[in-house]
XYZ file of C-alpha atoms in Angstrom:
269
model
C 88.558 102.170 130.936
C 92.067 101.746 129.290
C 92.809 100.894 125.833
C 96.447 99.628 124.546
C 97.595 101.507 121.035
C 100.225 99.285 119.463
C 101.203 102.327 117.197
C 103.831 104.783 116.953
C 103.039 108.617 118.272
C 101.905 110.990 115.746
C 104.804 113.567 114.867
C 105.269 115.238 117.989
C 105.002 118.979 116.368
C 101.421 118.214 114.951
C 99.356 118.195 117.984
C 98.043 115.490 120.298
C 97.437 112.240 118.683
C 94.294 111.610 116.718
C 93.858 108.384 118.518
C 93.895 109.200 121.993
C 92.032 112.248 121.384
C 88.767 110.542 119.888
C 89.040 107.783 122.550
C 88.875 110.176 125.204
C 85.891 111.674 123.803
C 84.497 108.629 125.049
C 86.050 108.599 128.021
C 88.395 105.690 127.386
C 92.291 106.294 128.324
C 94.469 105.458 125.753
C 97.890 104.569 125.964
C 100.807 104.302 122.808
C 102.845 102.167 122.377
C 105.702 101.830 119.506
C 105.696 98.578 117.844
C 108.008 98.991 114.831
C 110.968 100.392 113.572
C 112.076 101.031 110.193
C 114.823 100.831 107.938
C 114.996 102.556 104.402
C 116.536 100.786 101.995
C 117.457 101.640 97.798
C 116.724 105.012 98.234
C 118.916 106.322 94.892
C 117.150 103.727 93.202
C 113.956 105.043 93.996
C 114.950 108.554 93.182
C 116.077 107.457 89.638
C 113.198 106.074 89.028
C 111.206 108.822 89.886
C 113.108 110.989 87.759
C 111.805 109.350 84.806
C 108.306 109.578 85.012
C 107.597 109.392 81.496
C 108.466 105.300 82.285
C 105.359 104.955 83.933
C 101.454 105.174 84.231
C 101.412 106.773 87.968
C 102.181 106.346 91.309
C 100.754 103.868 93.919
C 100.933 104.300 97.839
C 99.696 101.545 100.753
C 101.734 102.799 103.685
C 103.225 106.409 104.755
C 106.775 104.915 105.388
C 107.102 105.035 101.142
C 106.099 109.007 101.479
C 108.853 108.938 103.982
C 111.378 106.826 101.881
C 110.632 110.126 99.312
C 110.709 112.898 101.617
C 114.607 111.325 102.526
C 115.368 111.759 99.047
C 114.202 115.547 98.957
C 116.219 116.427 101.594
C 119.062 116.501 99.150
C 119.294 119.945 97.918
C 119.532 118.776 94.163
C 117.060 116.348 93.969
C 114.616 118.800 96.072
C 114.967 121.569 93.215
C 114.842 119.295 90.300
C 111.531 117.921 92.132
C 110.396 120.959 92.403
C 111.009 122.140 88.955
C 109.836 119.538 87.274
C 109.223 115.892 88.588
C 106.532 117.185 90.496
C 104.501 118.702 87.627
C 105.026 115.619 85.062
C 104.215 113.142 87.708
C 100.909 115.278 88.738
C 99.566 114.837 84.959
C 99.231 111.146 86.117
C 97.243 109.547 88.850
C 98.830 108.755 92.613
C 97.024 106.134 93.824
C 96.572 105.836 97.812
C 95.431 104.119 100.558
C 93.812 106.118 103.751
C 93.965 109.429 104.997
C 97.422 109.436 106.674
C 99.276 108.040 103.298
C 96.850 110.835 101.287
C 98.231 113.921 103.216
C 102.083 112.624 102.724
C 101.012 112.469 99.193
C 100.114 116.351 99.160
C 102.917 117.128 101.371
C 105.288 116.199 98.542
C 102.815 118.138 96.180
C 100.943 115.252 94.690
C 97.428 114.812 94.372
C 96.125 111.862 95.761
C 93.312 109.885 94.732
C 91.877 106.880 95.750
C 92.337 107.549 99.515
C 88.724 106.653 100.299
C 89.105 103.085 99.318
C 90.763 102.333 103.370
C 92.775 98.835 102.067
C 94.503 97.757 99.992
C 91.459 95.325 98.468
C 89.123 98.380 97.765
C 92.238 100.161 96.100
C 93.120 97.498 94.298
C 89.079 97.282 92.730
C 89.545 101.697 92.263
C 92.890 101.443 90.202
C 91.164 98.445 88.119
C 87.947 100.732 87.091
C 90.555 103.759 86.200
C 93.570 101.785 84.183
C 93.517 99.832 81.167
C 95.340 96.692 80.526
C 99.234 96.968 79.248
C 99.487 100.573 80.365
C 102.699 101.678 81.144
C 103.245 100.273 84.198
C 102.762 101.841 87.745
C 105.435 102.404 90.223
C 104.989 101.311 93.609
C 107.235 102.039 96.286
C 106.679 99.811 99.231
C 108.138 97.713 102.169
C 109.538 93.797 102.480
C 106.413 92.799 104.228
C 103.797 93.970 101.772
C 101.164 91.838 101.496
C 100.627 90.326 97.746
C 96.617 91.462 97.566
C 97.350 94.609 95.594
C 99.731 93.292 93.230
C 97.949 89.885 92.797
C 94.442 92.026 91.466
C 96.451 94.285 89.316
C 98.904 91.517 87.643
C 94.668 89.559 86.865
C 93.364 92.442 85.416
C 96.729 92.786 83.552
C 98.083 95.912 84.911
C 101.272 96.368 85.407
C 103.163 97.383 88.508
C 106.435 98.121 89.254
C 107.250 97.249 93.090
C 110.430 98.163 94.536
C 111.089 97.688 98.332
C 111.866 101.322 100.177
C 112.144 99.898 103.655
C 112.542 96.799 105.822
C 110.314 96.570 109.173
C 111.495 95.312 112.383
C 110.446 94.973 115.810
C 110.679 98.673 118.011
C 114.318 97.483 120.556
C 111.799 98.928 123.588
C 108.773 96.645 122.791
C 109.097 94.573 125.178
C 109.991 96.552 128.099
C 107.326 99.459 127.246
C 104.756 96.495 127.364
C 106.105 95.123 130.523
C 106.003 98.763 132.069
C 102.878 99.355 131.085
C 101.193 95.774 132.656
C 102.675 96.684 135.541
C 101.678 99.965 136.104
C 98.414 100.160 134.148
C 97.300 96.717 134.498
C 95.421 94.759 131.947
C 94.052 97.118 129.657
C 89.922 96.839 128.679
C 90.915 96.475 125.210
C 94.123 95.910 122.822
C 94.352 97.554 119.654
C 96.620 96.431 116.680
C 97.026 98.437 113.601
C 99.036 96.274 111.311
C 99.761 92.494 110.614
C 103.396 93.106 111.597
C 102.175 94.143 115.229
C 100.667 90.795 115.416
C 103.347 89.321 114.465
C 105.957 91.277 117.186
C 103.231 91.742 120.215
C 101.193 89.317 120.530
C 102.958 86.600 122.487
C 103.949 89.332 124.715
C 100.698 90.607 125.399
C 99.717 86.999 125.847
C 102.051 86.329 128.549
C 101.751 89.512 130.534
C 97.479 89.231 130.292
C 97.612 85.290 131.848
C 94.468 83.973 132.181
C 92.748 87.207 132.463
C 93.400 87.119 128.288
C 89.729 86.440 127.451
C 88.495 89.972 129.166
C 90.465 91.684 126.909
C 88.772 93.158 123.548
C 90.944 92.745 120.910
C 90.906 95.511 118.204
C 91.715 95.866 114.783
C 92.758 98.872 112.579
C 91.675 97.304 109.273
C 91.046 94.084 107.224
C 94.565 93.004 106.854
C 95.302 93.503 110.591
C 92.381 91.457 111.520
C 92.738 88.365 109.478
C 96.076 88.123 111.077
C 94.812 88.445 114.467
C 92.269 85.924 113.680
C 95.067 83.790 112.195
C 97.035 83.889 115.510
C 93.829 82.199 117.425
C 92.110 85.629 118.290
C 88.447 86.403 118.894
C 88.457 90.101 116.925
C 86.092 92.173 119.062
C 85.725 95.041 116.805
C 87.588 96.084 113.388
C 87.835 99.740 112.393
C 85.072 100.914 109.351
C 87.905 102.635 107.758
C 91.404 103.622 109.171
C 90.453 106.412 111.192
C 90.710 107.766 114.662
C 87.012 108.172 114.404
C 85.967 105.296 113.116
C 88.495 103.341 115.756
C 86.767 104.947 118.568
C 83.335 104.705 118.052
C 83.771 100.297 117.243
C 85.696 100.147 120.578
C 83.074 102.562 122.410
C 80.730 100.144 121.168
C 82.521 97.059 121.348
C 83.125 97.908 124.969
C 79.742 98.162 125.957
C 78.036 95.676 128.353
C 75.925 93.236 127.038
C 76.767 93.736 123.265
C 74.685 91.376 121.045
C 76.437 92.364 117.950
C 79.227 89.693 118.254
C 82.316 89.405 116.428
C 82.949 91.258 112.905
């Protein structure tokens, strides 16, 4: 059986990707497909910021493309030493708050300790930061991108902690999208299942995937990654077969394994 990844490929020096690997444990053949593209934006901005972390409480992280928006930064030979001199030591005495596995090992790629990475969205985050800061702290700096969603901010600004956003990149639709989706229809046919992992996917695919699956729409499971990525799908008009337990390849695979099986009584989640 095929499944459709609307995700980009893990780096290419790091191995096969986690995804396809775990689905063809269960002998499901899965397919990427890029979805997104990104732009960074205010990058000195976010580097003079972090060069004064005695402004703030900690750090807070909901996608990897922030890590990235950092890792740009460090490439400059300057700011890489005076990270490594410094920054990186007086920002470890305070928490870096994360969501999921893949944002968590960006985190300790820049030498940060993560925390928090168990939480899987942005909701159960938000709850984990609440229980570990106190009101009127100094405030927390949160590097993010135009199409955050306000779930994380909204808890935090309740339970009166303050955040700092400021916007590191600007999504956009992949320019192949809709030709890899075409190719793939017509070579692969309609996949078994469909599997989104992030509202902005919805958002770009959807229509496409829509009008290439016809009427034979309803045999496809439709997959989510998380939460978030669900409610949108849902939003759109769309039965959600299955939704990830927590944003990993393992969890992924095993809820499509299952959804995929004939006769499931477990119905929608």
């Amino acid at each position: 059986m095929k499944v459709l990844l609307l995700k980009d490929p893990k780096d290419k020096d790091s191995g096969p990707d986690p995804y396809i690997k775990e689905l063809g444990s269960y002998s499901l053949e899965a397919t990427l497909i890029p979805v997104l593209s990104f732009e960074f934006t205010s990058l000195e901005s976010l580097f003079e910021k972090l060069s004064h972390p005695e402004c703030y409480g900690g750090l807070v992280f909901t996608s990897p493309r922030a890590l990235e928006a950092i890792k740009i930064c460090l490439k400059e030979k300057s700011k890489k030493e005076a990270w490594s001199k410094s920054l990186k030591q007086m920002w470890n005495i305070k928490p870096t708050y994360v969501v999921g596995k893949a944002t968590a090992s960006l985190v300790e790629e820049i030498g940060l300790v993560p925390q928090g990475e168990k939480a899987g969205n942005a909701e159960k985050l938000a709850e984990y930061i609440c229980s570990r800061e106190k009101p009127n702290s100094s405030a927390l700096l949160f590097p993010c991108g135009a199409l955050k969603r306000e779930v994380l901010p909204t808890v935090l600004r309740e339970e009166g902690i303050p955040l700092e956003s400021l916007t590191v990149y600007q999504t956009a639709q992949h320019p192949d999208l809709q030709e890899s989706l075409s190719c793939y229809f017509s070579q692969e046919g309609i996949p078994a299942s469909v599997v989104f992992f992030s509202p902005s996917g919805v958002k770009f695919c959807l229509q496409h995937i829509q009008k290439l699956s016809g009427d034979l729409i309803n045999q496809v499971k439709f997959a989510a990654i998380g939460p978030s990525t669900a409610e949108a799908l849902r939003g759109a008009g769309i039965a959600v077969s299955c939704t990830a337990a927590s944003p990993t390849a393992q969890d992924l695979a095993a809820a499509i394994h299952a959804a995929l099986q004939p006769h499931s009584c477990s119905g929608p989640h």
